[in-house]
PDB file of C-alpha atoms and ligand atoms in Angstrom:
ATOM      1  CA  MET A   1      14.143 -33.280  79.404  1.00  0.00           C
ATOM      2  CA  THR A   2      13.588 -29.651  80.606  1.00  0.00           C
ATOM      3  CA  GLY A   3      16.255 -27.200  81.909  1.00  0.00           C
ATOM      4  CA  PRO A   4      18.705 -25.052  80.483  1.00  0.00           C
ATOM      5  CA  ILE A   5      19.901 -26.510  77.103  1.00  0.00           C
ATOM      6  CA  PRO A   6      23.349 -27.397  77.015  1.00  0.00           C
ATOM      7  CA  VAL A   7      25.393 -25.198  74.334  1.00  0.00           C
ATOM      8  CA  VAL A   8      28.693 -24.529  72.195  1.00  0.00           C
ATOM      9  CA  ILE A   9      29.631 -22.075  70.330  1.00  0.00           C
ATOM     10  CA  ASP A  10      31.867 -22.429  67.501  1.00  0.00           C
ATOM     11  CA  CYS A  11      32.964 -19.237  66.051  1.00  0.00           C
ATOM     12  CA  ASP A  12      35.267 -16.561  64.303  1.00  0.00           C
ATOM     13  CA  PRO A  13      34.046 -13.918  65.953  1.00  0.00           C
ATOM     14  CA  GLY A  14      33.863 -11.361  63.304  1.00  0.00           C
ATOM     15  CA  VAL A  15      30.880  -8.497  63.800  1.00  0.00           C
ATOM     16  CA  ASP A  16      27.910 -10.988  63.721  1.00  0.00           C
ATOM     17  CA  ASP A  17      29.569 -13.537  65.743  1.00  0.00           C
ATOM     18  CA  ALA A  18      29.637 -11.267  68.501  1.00  0.00           C
ATOM     19  CA  ILE A  19      26.039 -10.266  68.461  1.00  0.00           C
ATOM     20  CA  ALA A  20      25.155 -13.779  68.212  1.00  0.00           C
ATOM     21  CA  LEU A  21      27.718 -14.138  71.225  1.00  0.00           C
ATOM     22  CA  LEU A  22      25.827 -11.358  73.277  1.00  0.00           C
ATOM     23  CA  LEU A  23      22.205 -12.983  72.269  1.00  0.00           C
ATOM     24  CA  ALA A  24      23.608 -15.915  73.270  1.00  0.00           C
ATOM     25  CA  PHE A  25      25.214 -14.515  76.862  1.00  0.00           C
ATOM     26  CA  ALA A  26      21.704 -12.870  77.439  1.00  0.00           C
ATOM     27  CA  SER A  27      19.623 -15.998  77.205  1.00  0.00           C
ATOM     28  CA  PRO A  28      19.046 -17.904  80.395  1.00  0.00           C
ATOM     29  CA  GLU A  29      17.001 -20.620  78.523  1.00  0.00           C
ATOM     30  CA  LEU A  30      20.791 -21.754  77.580  1.00  0.00           C
ATOM     31  CA  ASP A  31      23.793 -23.890  79.192  1.00  0.00           C
ATOM     32  CA  LEU A  32      26.449 -22.044  77.389  1.00  0.00           C
ATOM     33  CA  ARG A  33      29.685 -24.542  78.465  1.00  0.00           C
ATOM     34  CA  ALA A  34      32.246 -22.981  75.679  1.00  0.00           C
ATOM     35  CA  VAL A  35      32.790 -21.012  73.424  1.00  0.00           C
ATOM     36  CA  LEU A  36      35.183 -22.374  70.704  1.00  0.00           C
ATOM     37  CA  THR A  37      37.261 -20.209  67.888  1.00  0.00           C
ATOM     38  CA  VAL A  38      38.390 -20.794  64.599  1.00  0.00           C
ATOM     39  CA  ALA A  39      40.436 -18.945  62.053  1.00  0.00           C
ATOM     40  CA  GLY A  40      38.118 -17.506  59.409  1.00  0.00           C
ATOM     41  CA  ASN A  41      36.743 -13.400  59.706  1.00  0.00           C
ATOM     42  CA  VAL A  42      39.962 -12.673  60.940  1.00  0.00           C
ATOM     43  CA  ASP A  43      43.168 -14.802  62.339  1.00  0.00           C
ATOM     44  CA  LEU A  44      43.229 -17.522  65.001  1.00  0.00           C
ATOM     45  CA  PRO A  45      44.986 -15.131  67.752  1.00  0.00           C
ATOM     46  CA  LEU A  46      42.430 -12.071  67.151  1.00  0.00           C
ATOM     47  CA  VAL A  47      39.116 -13.858  66.793  1.00  0.00           C
ATOM     48  CA  THR A  48      40.346 -15.478  70.176  1.00  0.00           C
ATOM     49  CA  GLU A  49      41.330 -12.433  71.277  1.00  0.00           C
ATOM     50  CA  ASN A  50      37.600 -10.510  70.004  1.00  0.00           C
ATOM     51  CA  ALA A  51      35.780 -13.504  71.762  1.00  0.00           C
ATOM     52  CA  CYS A  52      37.151 -12.989  75.431  1.00  0.00           C
ATOM     53  CA  LYS A  53      36.121  -9.165  74.876  1.00  0.00           C
ATOM     54  CA  VAL A  54      32.836  -9.688  73.743  1.00  0.00           C
ATOM     55  CA  ARG A  55      32.404 -12.129  76.574  1.00  0.00           C
ATOM     56  CA  GLU A  56      33.985  -9.716  79.202  1.00  0.00           C
ATOM     57  CA  LEU A  57      31.112  -6.738  77.210  1.00  0.00           C
ATOM     58  CA  ALA A  58      28.577  -8.961  78.268  1.00  0.00           C
ATOM     59  CA  GLY A  59      30.161  -9.911  81.701  1.00  0.00           C
ATOM     60  CA  ARG A  60      29.969 -13.416  81.383  1.00  0.00           C
ATOM     61  CA  ALA A  61      33.840 -14.493  82.280  1.00  0.00           C
ATOM     62  CA  GLU A  62      33.103 -17.646  83.932  1.00  0.00           C
ATOM     63  CA  VAL A  63      32.010 -18.436  80.287  1.00  0.00           C
ATOM     64  CA  PRO A  64      35.448 -20.677  78.954  1.00  0.00           C
ATOM     65  CA  VAL A  65      37.133 -19.617  75.423  1.00  0.00           C
ATOM     66  CA  PHE A  66      38.961 -22.463  73.865  1.00  0.00           C
ATOM     67  CA  ALA A  67      41.370 -21.574  70.235  1.00  0.00           C
ATOM     68  CA  GLY A  68      41.096 -23.911  67.461  1.00  0.00           C
ATOM     69  CA  CYS A  69      42.977 -24.541  64.167  1.00  0.00           C
ATOM     70  CA  PRO A  70      44.254 -21.085  62.532  1.00  0.00           C
ATOM     71  CA  GLY A  71      43.534 -22.380  59.487  1.00  0.00           C
ATOM     72  CA  PRO A  72      41.273 -25.174  57.159  1.00  0.00           C
ATOM     73  CA  LEU A  73      42.584 -28.398  56.437  1.00  0.00           C
ATOM     74  CA  ILE A  74      43.843 -28.247  53.628  1.00  0.00           C
ATOM     75  CA  GLY A  75      44.150 -25.412  51.316  1.00  0.00           C
ATOM     76  CA  PRO A  76      45.140 -21.306  51.953  1.00  0.00           C
ATOM     77  CA  ARG A  77      43.195 -19.637  54.485  1.00  0.00           C
ATOM     78  CA  MET A  78      40.535 -17.038  52.966  1.00  0.00           C
ATOM     79  CA  LYS A  79      40.494 -14.460  55.072  1.00  0.00           C
ATOM     80  CA  GLY A  80      36.346 -12.534  55.808  1.00  0.00           C
ATOM     81  CA  LYS A  81      35.989  -9.308  54.117  1.00  0.00           C
ATOM     82  CA  TYR A  82      33.518  -7.492  56.170  1.00  0.00           C
ATOM     83  CA  SER A  83      34.711  -7.026  59.935  1.00  0.00           C
ATOM     84  CA  GLY A  84      37.579  -4.964  59.441  1.00  0.00           C
ATOM     85  CA  ALA A  85      41.022  -5.319  60.347  1.00  0.00           C
ATOM     86  CA  GLY A  86      40.494  -6.325  63.880  1.00  0.00           C
ATOM     87  CA  GLY A  87      37.563  -8.065  63.090  1.00  0.00           C
ATOM     88  CA  LEU A  88      35.202  -6.089  65.404  1.00  0.00           C
ATOM     89  CA  GLY A  89      34.786  -3.209  62.382  1.00  0.00           C
ATOM     90  CA  GLY A  90      35.783   0.137  64.174  1.00  0.00           C
ATOM     91  CA  THR A  91      34.768  -0.576  67.684  1.00  0.00           C
ATOM     92  CA  LEU A  92      37.609  -0.690  70.393  1.00  0.00           C
ATOM     93  CA  LEU A  93      36.781  -2.902  72.967  1.00  0.00           C
ATOM     94  CA  PRO A  94      38.576  -2.698  76.513  1.00  0.00           C
ATOM     95  CA  ALA A  95      41.749  -5.455  76.783  1.00  0.00           C
ATOM     96  CA  PRO A  96      40.014  -8.377  78.426  1.00  0.00           C
ATOM     97  CA  ALA A  97      40.682  -9.269  82.149  1.00  0.00           C
ATOM     98  CA  ARG A  98      40.433 -13.052  81.390  1.00  0.00           C
ATOM     99  CA  GLY A  99      42.284 -14.954  78.052  1.00  0.00           C
ATOM    100  CA  ALA A 100      41.386 -18.626  76.677  1.00  0.00           C
ATOM    101  CA  GLU A 101      42.225 -21.709  78.312  1.00  0.00           C
ATOM    102  CA  ALA A 102      45.307 -23.880  77.892  1.00  0.00           C
ATOM    103  CA  ALA A 103      43.331 -26.572  75.959  1.00  0.00           C
ATOM    104  CA  HIS A 104      42.911 -26.804  72.695  1.00  0.00           C
ATOM    105  CA  ALA A 105      39.286 -26.186  71.125  1.00  0.00           C
ATOM    106  CA  VAL A 106      38.812 -29.167  69.350  1.00  0.00           C
ATOM    107  CA  ASP A 107      40.393 -31.036  72.708  1.00  0.00           C
ATOM    108  CA  ARG A 108      37.471 -29.652  74.630  1.00  0.00           C
ATOM    109  CA  LEU A 109      34.871 -29.720  72.113  1.00  0.00           C
ATOM    110  CA  ILE A 110      35.631 -33.950  72.214  1.00  0.00           C
ATOM    111  CA  ALA A 111      35.159 -33.770  76.501  1.00  0.00           C
ATOM    112  CA  LEU A 112      32.213 -31.940  76.580  1.00  0.00           C
ATOM    113  CA  ALA A 113      30.497 -33.723  74.223  1.00  0.00           C
ATOM    114  CA  ARG A 114      31.237 -36.934  75.995  1.00  0.00           C
ATOM    115  CA  GLU A 115      29.866 -35.165  78.969  1.00  0.00           C
ATOM    116  CA  ALA A 116      27.105 -33.990  77.901  1.00  0.00           C
ATOM    117  CA  ALA A 117      26.143 -38.090  76.393  1.00  0.00           C
ATOM    118  CA  GLY A 118      26.934 -39.471  79.684  1.00  0.00           C
ATOM    119  CA  GLU A 119      24.321 -37.242  80.725  1.00  0.00           C
ATOM    120  CA  GLY A 120      22.207 -38.433  78.223  1.00  0.00           C
ATOM    121  CA  ARG A 121      20.795 -34.755  76.954  1.00  0.00           C
ATOM    122  CA  GLY A 122      23.712 -34.599  74.060  1.00  0.00           C
ATOM    123  CA  LEU A 123      25.050 -30.685  73.069  1.00  0.00           C
ATOM    124  CA  THR A 124      23.430 -28.130  70.855  1.00  0.00           C
ATOM    125  CA  LEU A 125      26.607 -27.631  69.167  1.00  0.00           C
ATOM    126  CA  CYS A 126      25.991 -24.043  67.148  1.00  0.00           C
ATOM    127  CA  THR A 127      28.711 -22.976  63.932  1.00  0.00           C
ATOM    128  CA  LEU A 128      29.282 -19.782  63.336  1.00  0.00           C
ATOM    129  CA  GLY A 129      32.397 -20.020  61.028  1.00  0.00           C
ATOM    130  CA  PRO A 130      34.641 -22.464  59.036  1.00  0.00           C
ATOM    131  CA  LEU A 131      33.728 -25.813  60.366  1.00  0.00           C
ATOM    132  CA  THR A 132      37.134 -27.600  60.841  1.00  0.00           C
ATOM    133  CA  ASN A 133      36.920 -27.703  64.693  1.00  0.00           C
ATOM    134  CA  VAL A 134      34.339 -29.766  64.647  1.00  0.00           C
ATOM    135  CA  ALA A 135      35.048 -31.918  61.525  1.00  0.00           C
ATOM    136  CA  LEU A 136      38.208 -32.661  63.225  1.00  0.00           C
ATOM    137  CA  ALA A 137      36.749 -33.383  66.750  1.00  0.00           C
ATOM    138  CA  LEU A 138      34.495 -35.856  64.240  1.00  0.00           C
ATOM    139  CA  ARG A 139      37.465 -37.488  62.750  1.00  0.00           C
ATOM    140  CA  HIS A 140      39.600 -38.124  66.063  1.00  0.00           C
ATOM    141  CA  SER A 141      36.415 -39.170  67.978  1.00  0.00           C
ATOM    142  CA  PRO A 142      33.445 -40.211  66.011  1.00  0.00           C
ATOM    143  CA  ASP A 143      32.109 -41.328  69.246  1.00  0.00           C
ATOM    144  CA  ILE A 144      31.243 -38.074  69.945  1.00  0.00           C
ATOM    145  CA  ALA A 145      28.229 -37.995  67.493  1.00  0.00           C
ATOM    146  CA  SER A 146      25.954 -39.472  70.593  1.00  0.00           C
ATOM    147  CA  GLY A 147      26.844 -36.645  72.634  1.00  0.00           C
ATOM    148  CA  ILE A 148      25.902 -33.884  70.194  1.00  0.00           C
ATOM    149  CA  ALA A 149      21.938 -33.563  69.999  1.00  0.00           C
ATOM    150  CA  ARG A 150      22.226 -30.745  66.991  1.00  0.00           C
ATOM    151  CA  ILE A 151      24.114 -28.693  65.003  1.00  0.00           C
ATOM    152  CA  VAL A 152      22.873 -25.492  64.105  1.00  0.00           C
ATOM    153  CA  MET A 153      24.925 -24.018  61.273  1.00  0.00           C
ATOM    154  CA  MET A 154      25.446 -20.574  59.655  1.00  0.00           C
ATOM    155  CA  GLY A 155      26.272 -21.825  56.467  1.00  0.00           C
ATOM    156  CA  GLY A 156      25.877 -22.554  52.677  1.00  0.00           C
ATOM    157  CA  ALA A 157      23.940 -20.464  50.024  1.00  0.00           C
ATOM    158  CA  PHE A 158      21.501 -22.119  47.516  1.00  0.00           C
ATOM    159  CA  GLY A 159      19.312 -20.031  45.537  1.00  0.00           C
ATOM    160  CA  VAL A 160      20.344 -16.911  46.542  1.00  0.00           C
ATOM    161  CA  GLY A 161      23.963 -17.367  45.362  1.00  0.00           C
ATOM    162  CA  GLY A 162      27.280 -17.211  47.423  1.00  0.00           C
ATOM    163  CA  ASN A 163      28.836 -13.995  48.612  1.00  0.00           C
ATOM    164  CA  ARG A 164      32.061 -15.008  48.422  1.00  0.00           C
ATOM    165  CA  SER A 165      32.392 -16.875  44.757  1.00  0.00           C
ATOM    166  CA  PRO A 166      28.865 -16.975  42.827  1.00  0.00           C
ATOM    167  CA  THR A 167      28.097 -19.654  43.617  1.00  0.00           C
ATOM    168  CA  SER A 168      29.400 -20.189  47.894  1.00  0.00           C
ATOM    169  CA  GLU A 169      29.624 -18.711  51.298  1.00  0.00           C
ATOM    170  CA  PHE A 170      32.405 -17.640  52.921  1.00  0.00           C
ATOM    171  CA  ASN A 171      31.418 -20.156  56.311  1.00  0.00           C
ATOM    172  CA  VAL A 172      31.765 -23.045  53.633  1.00  0.00           C
ATOM    173  CA  LEU A 173      34.210 -21.926  50.897  1.00  0.00           C
ATOM    174  CA  ALA A 174      36.791 -20.957  53.555  1.00  0.00           C
ATOM    175  CA  ASP A 175      36.955 -24.740  54.632  1.00  0.00           C
ATOM    176  CA  PRO A 176      34.828 -26.929  52.323  1.00  0.00           C
ATOM    177  CA  HIS A 177      36.574 -30.327  52.842  1.00  0.00           C
ATOM    178  CA  ALA A 178      35.594 -29.642  56.795  1.00  0.00           C
ATOM    179  CA  ALA A 179      31.903 -28.481  55.841  1.00  0.00           C
ATOM    180  CA  GLU A 180      31.872 -31.969  53.632  1.00  0.00           C
ATOM    181  CA  ILE A 181      33.149 -33.755  56.752  1.00  0.00           C
ATOM    182  CA  VAL A 182      30.683 -32.624  59.116  1.00  0.00           C
ATOM    183  CA  PHE A 183      27.499 -32.916  56.032  1.00  0.00           C
ATOM    184  CA  GLY A 184      28.427 -36.331  56.186  1.00  0.00           C
ATOM    185  CA  ALA A 185      28.464 -37.471  59.626  1.00  0.00           C
ATOM    186  CA  GLY A 186      24.986 -38.314  60.958  1.00  0.00           C
ATOM    187  CA  VAL A 187      24.615 -35.986  62.976  1.00  0.00           C
ATOM    188  CA  PRO A 188      21.377 -33.528  62.855  1.00  0.00           C
ATOM    189  CA  ILE A 189      21.669 -30.632  61.359  1.00  0.00           C
ATOM    190  CA  VAL A 190      19.873 -27.823  61.279  1.00  0.00           C
ATOM    191  CA  MET A 191      21.301 -24.784  57.978  1.00  0.00           C
ATOM    192  CA  ALA A 192      20.978 -21.878  58.198  1.00  0.00           C
ATOM    193  CA  PRO A 193      21.972 -20.799  54.388  1.00  0.00           C
ATOM    194  CA  LEU A 194      22.397 -17.239  52.987  1.00  0.00           C
ATOM    195  CA  ASP A 195      19.174 -17.885  51.998  1.00  0.00           C
ATOM    196  CA  LEU A 196      17.838 -17.376  55.394  1.00  0.00           C
ATOM    197  CA  THR A 197      20.064 -14.997  56.621  1.00  0.00           C
ATOM    198  CA  PHE A 198      19.665 -12.197  54.116  1.00  0.00           C
ATOM    199  CA  GLN A 199      16.530 -11.766  55.791  1.00  0.00           C
ATOM    200  CA  ALA A 200      17.842 -10.739  59.026  1.00  0.00           C
ATOM    201  CA  LEU A 201      18.458  -7.373  57.008  1.00  0.00           C
ATOM    202  CA  ALA A 202      19.682  -4.457  60.227  1.00  0.00           C
ATOM    203  CA  THR A 203      17.927  -1.518  58.762  1.00  0.00           C
ATOM    204  CA  PRO A 204      18.335   1.558  59.488  1.00  0.00           C
ATOM    205  CA  ARG A 205      15.393   1.683  60.698  1.00  0.00           C
ATOM    206  CA  ARG A 206      15.672  -1.119  63.078  1.00  0.00           C
ATOM    207  CA  VAL A 207      19.182   0.139  64.176  1.00  0.00           C
ATOM    208  CA  ALA A 208      17.526   3.013  65.347  1.00  0.00           C
ATOM    209  CA  ALA A 209      15.170   1.244  67.288  1.00  0.00           C
ATOM    210  CA  LEU A 210      17.837  -0.627  69.295  1.00  0.00           C
ATOM    211  CA  ARG A 211      19.840   2.548  69.688  1.00  0.00           C
ATOM    212  CA  ALA A 212      15.935   4.504  71.531  1.00  0.00           C
ATOM    213  CA  MET A 213      15.954   0.652  73.586  1.00  0.00           C
ATOM    214  CA  GLY A 214      18.665   2.255  76.063  1.00  0.00           C
ATOM    215  CA  GLY A 215      20.764  -0.594  78.395  1.00  0.00           C
ATOM    216  CA  ARG A 216      23.797  -0.791  79.061  1.00  0.00           C
ATOM    217  CA  ILE A 217      25.823  -2.104  75.978  1.00  0.00           C
ATOM    218  CA  THR A 218      22.926  -1.660  73.399  1.00  0.00           C
ATOM    219  CA  ALA A 219      24.759   1.771  72.127  1.00  0.00           C
ATOM    220  CA  THR A 220      28.281  -0.285  71.719  1.00  0.00           C
ATOM    221  CA  ALA A 221      26.502  -3.302  69.942  1.00  0.00           C
ATOM    222  CA  ALA A 222      24.464  -0.346  67.406  1.00  0.00           C
ATOM    223  CA  GLU A 223      27.526   0.700  66.812  1.00  0.00           C
ATOM    224  CA  LEU A 224      29.352  -2.569  65.985  1.00  0.00           C
ATOM    225  CA  ILE A 225      26.393  -3.428  63.515  1.00  0.00           C
ATOM    226  CA  THR A 226      26.350  -0.003  61.579  1.00  0.00           C
ATOM    227  CA  PHE A 227      30.249  -0.890  60.623  1.00  0.00           C
ATOM    228  CA  TYR A 228      29.105  -4.460  59.461  1.00  0.00           C
ATOM    229  CA  ASP A 229      26.400  -2.207  57.048  1.00  0.00           C
ATOM    230  CA  ARG A 230      27.147  -4.346  53.803  1.00  0.00           C
ATOM    231  CA  ASN A 231      24.949  -1.722  52.330  1.00  0.00           C
ATOM    232  CA  ASP A 232      23.381  -3.608  48.964  1.00  0.00           C
ATOM    233  CA  PRO A 233      19.772  -2.917  48.519  1.00  0.00           C
ATOM    234  CA  ALA A 234      20.002  -4.399  44.621  1.00  0.00           C
ATOM    235  CA  ARG A 235      21.236  -7.278  46.465  1.00  0.00           C
ATOM    236  CA  TYR A 236      18.946  -7.308  49.786  1.00  0.00           C
ATOM    237  CA  GLY A 237      16.194  -5.613  48.759  1.00  0.00           C
ATOM    238  CA  GLU A 238      16.593  -2.327  51.130  1.00  0.00           C
ATOM    239  CA  PRO A 239      19.407  -0.533  52.750  1.00  0.00           C
ATOM    240  CA  GLY A 240      21.069  -2.663  56.007  1.00  0.00           C
ATOM    241  CA  GLY A 241      23.367  -5.152  56.366  1.00  0.00           C
ATOM    242  CA  PRO A 242      22.339  -9.325  57.221  1.00  0.00           C
ATOM    243  CA  LEU A 243      23.009 -10.664  60.746  1.00  0.00           C
ATOM    244  CA  HIS A 244      24.063 -13.900  59.887  1.00  0.00           C
ATOM    245  CA  ASP A 245      25.193 -15.635  62.397  1.00  0.00           C
ATOM    246  CA  PRO A 246      22.768 -14.402  65.618  1.00  0.00           C
ATOM    247  CA  THR A 247      19.869 -16.371  62.950  1.00  0.00           C
ATOM    248  CA  VAL A 248      21.737 -19.438  64.491  1.00  0.00           C
ATOM    249  CA  ILE A 249      21.223 -18.402  67.806  1.00  0.00           C
ATOM    250  CA  GLY A 250      18.186 -17.001  67.649  1.00  0.00           C
ATOM    251  CA  TRP A 251      16.750 -20.308  66.166  1.00  0.00           C
ATOM    252  CA  VAL A 252      17.841 -22.171  69.703  1.00  0.00           C
ATOM    253  CA  LEU A 253      15.531 -19.723  71.315  1.00  0.00           C
ATOM    254  CA  ARG A 254      12.899 -19.560  69.411  1.00  0.00           C
ATOM    255  CA  PRO A 255      12.082 -22.163  66.341  1.00  0.00           C
ATOM    256  CA  ASP A 256       8.931 -21.155  65.723  1.00  0.00           C
ATOM    257  CA  LEU A 257      10.563 -17.895  64.101  1.00  0.00           C
ATOM    258  CA  PHE A 258      11.296 -20.124  61.207  1.00  0.00           C
ATOM    259  CA  ASN A 259      10.134 -22.982  59.277  1.00  0.00           C
ATOM    260  CA  SER A 260      12.276 -25.134  57.189  1.00  0.00           C
ATOM    261  CA  ARG A 261      12.950 -28.196  54.398  1.00  0.00           C
ATOM    262  CA  PRO A 262      14.501 -31.362  54.329  1.00  0.00           C
ATOM    263  CA  ALA A 263      17.323 -31.722  52.404  1.00  0.00           C
ATOM    264  CA  HIS A 264      20.418 -33.953  51.506  1.00  0.00           C
ATOM    265  CA  VAL A 265      23.573 -31.348  51.757  1.00  0.00           C
ATOM    266  CA  GLY A 266      26.786 -32.193  50.522  1.00  0.00           C
ATOM    267  CA  VAL A 267      29.306 -29.826  49.642  1.00  0.00           C
ATOM    268  CA  GLU A 268      31.338 -29.053  45.747  1.00  0.00           C
ATOM    269  CA  LEU A 269      35.387 -29.908  46.242  1.00  0.00           C
ATOM    270  CA  ALA A 270      35.974 -31.107  42.142  1.00  0.00           C
ATOM    271  CA  GLY A 271      34.506 -27.657  40.379  1.00  0.00           C
ATOM    272  CA  THR A 272      36.688 -24.339  39.826  1.00  0.00           C
ATOM    273  CA  ARG A 273      33.948 -22.079  39.210  1.00  0.00           C
ATOM    274  CA  SER A 274      31.549 -24.288  42.039  1.00  0.00           C
ATOM    275  CA  TYR A 275      33.973 -24.693  44.394  1.00  0.00           C
ATOM    276  CA  GLY A 276      32.789 -25.360  48.162  1.00  0.00           C
ATOM    277  CA  GLN A 277      29.661 -24.993  47.099  1.00  0.00           C
ATOM    278  CA  THR A 278      26.497 -26.409  49.037  1.00  0.00           C
ATOM    279  CA  VAL A 279      24.354 -28.035  46.731  1.00  0.00           C
ATOM    280  CA  GLY A 280      21.246 -29.530  48.126  1.00  0.00           C
ATOM    281  CA  ASP A 281      18.842 -32.110  47.011  1.00  0.00           C
ATOM    282  CA  PHE A 282      15.355 -30.535  48.208  1.00  0.00           C
ATOM    283  CA  PHE A 283      13.480 -33.250  45.979  1.00  0.00           C
ATOM    284  CA  ALA A 284      14.454 -36.942  46.527  1.00  0.00           C
ATOM    285  CA  LEU A 285      16.413 -37.252  42.990  1.00  0.00           C
ATOM    286  CA  THR A 286      19.560 -38.660  44.380  1.00  0.00           C
ATOM    287  CA  GLY A 287      18.044 -41.067  46.488  1.00  0.00           C
ATOM    288  CA  ARG A 288      20.030 -40.246  49.037  1.00  0.00           C
ATOM    289  CA  PRO A 289      18.278 -39.473  52.602  1.00  0.00           C
ATOM    290  CA  PRO A 290      18.159 -35.916  54.182  1.00  0.00           C
ATOM    291  CA  ASN A 291      20.406 -34.604  56.411  1.00  0.00           C
ATOM    292  CA  ALA A 292      19.835 -31.121  57.236  1.00  0.00           C
ATOM    293  CA  GLU A 293      17.159 -29.286  58.034  1.00  0.00           C
ATOM    294  CA  VAL A 294      17.605 -26.322  55.839  1.00  0.00           C
ATOM    295  CA  LEU A 295      15.907 -22.783  57.328  1.00  0.00           C
ATOM    296  CA  ALA A 296      13.909 -21.328  54.761  1.00  0.00           C
ATOM    297  CA  ARG A 297      11.557 -18.831  55.885  1.00  0.00           C
ATOM    298  CA  LEU A 298      12.289 -16.120  58.553  1.00  0.00           C
ATOM    299  CA  ASP A 299       9.393 -14.012  61.078  1.00  0.00           C
ATOM    300  CA  ALA A 300      12.267 -11.103  61.172  1.00  0.00           C
ATOM    301  CA  GLU A 301      10.028  -8.689  62.516  1.00  0.00           C
ATOM    302  CA  GLY A 302       9.788 -11.218  65.460  1.00  0.00           C
ATOM    303  CA  PHE A 303      13.402 -12.241  65.056  1.00  0.00           C
ATOM    304  CA  PHE A 304      14.786  -8.369  65.435  1.00  0.00           C
ATOM    305  CA  ALA A 305      11.789  -8.252  68.614  1.00  0.00           C
ATOM    306  CA  LEU A 306      13.630 -11.086  70.222  1.00  0.00           C
ATOM    307  CA  LEU A 307      17.198 -10.169  69.204  1.00  0.00           C
ATOM    308  CA  TRP A 308      16.940  -6.445  70.857  1.00  0.00           C
ATOM    309  CA  GLN A 309      15.708  -6.805  73.650  1.00  0.00           C
ATOM    310  CA  ARG A 310      17.990  -9.314  74.857  1.00  0.00           C
ATOM    311  CA  LEU A 311      20.897  -6.822  74.132  1.00  0.00           C
ATOM    312  CA  ALA A 312      19.011  -4.354  75.956  1.00  0.00           C
ATOM    313  CA  ALA A 313      18.354  -6.394  78.942  1.00  0.00           C
ATOM    314  CA  LEU A 314      22.218  -7.427  78.946  1.00  0.00           C
TER     315      LEU A 314
HETATM  316  O1  LIG B   1      28.883 -15.920  55.461  1.00  0.00           O
HETATM  317  C1  LIG B   1      28.773 -15.271  56.562  1.00  0.00           C
HETATM  318  C2  LIG B   1      29.111 -15.844  57.372  1.00  0.00           C
HETATM  319  O2  LIG B   1      30.990 -16.001  57.362  1.00  0.00           O
HETATM  320  C3  LIG B   1      29.230 -15.136  58.676  1.00  0.00           C
HETATM  321  O3  LIG B   1      29.288 -16.398  59.873  1.00  0.00           O
HETATM  322  C4  LIG B   1      30.239 -14.144  59.275  1.00  0.00           C
HETATM  323  O4  LIG B   1      30.864 -13.986  60.348  1.00  0.00           O
HETATM  324  C5  LIG B   1      31.547 -15.091  58.576  1.00  0.00           C
HETATM  325  O5  LIG B   1      31.980 -16.292  59.294  1.00  0.00           O
HETATM  326 CA1  LIG B   2      31.211 -16.066  61.513  1.00  0.00          CA
END
């Protein structure tokens, strides 16, 4: 089946979520049916307002936004560290003319997945934050798995260690029970762990190239990215911050820029030191069949060429 890809994005904007949303809004290959929000980088009201602000910046007010869950299934809420108090760094975007819809994100996701199942073409569900909304939808209505062609998620970490604990990546650690539900739901998963997203480094050279491209929103995008710059050359190998979430949209648009390895992935829920760790069986040691394609290598130059070109065209 051809034509624009039916897509739903679940996110917690967040600076890198904002860049991912802009890439999606700028890509006619995608039939973006809804943006769902979940508490993550900042609290639910703010991530929802930020999603509406970014939608406005992109000029895509026709795409509905739905607010979802205010925190994890179990345990306290863990806030992000790298998006500033308002969630969009130091960038002040105008108040959105249109806010979120009244329906809950979980209810809307269930309806959209059932609609897609009826069309015979499942959703591509892109998750950029904690998986609370997705887990609840799958638990509430397991039938919706037939309406989700794949979940493309930014989350987890394997060989590079965690970013919010020594073992665990934020999106999974913020709601590890939700992540475990999603990995066990039987929906095809494409996973962009930190091992992949650390390769998407917005170096000063790359950000300067974005600024030089002109375009209506490139200066704003460069400002967002510059604030987000999690400078840690010792960890990433060179200056600049990793653009985690845009790699999810990048894979949907250009999977040829990536390679992947199949693995069975589960989430550590019992550990104290390793709580929220994604444990990948890449060598069939457990007898469990693979439940995810784990993205491994990124053609970073190709990815940034795509991302900058789409941002400049918005
Ligand atoms: O660990 C990185 C992830 O956590 C990104 O999605 C970032 O936006 C935050 O949600
Ligand atoms: Ca995010």
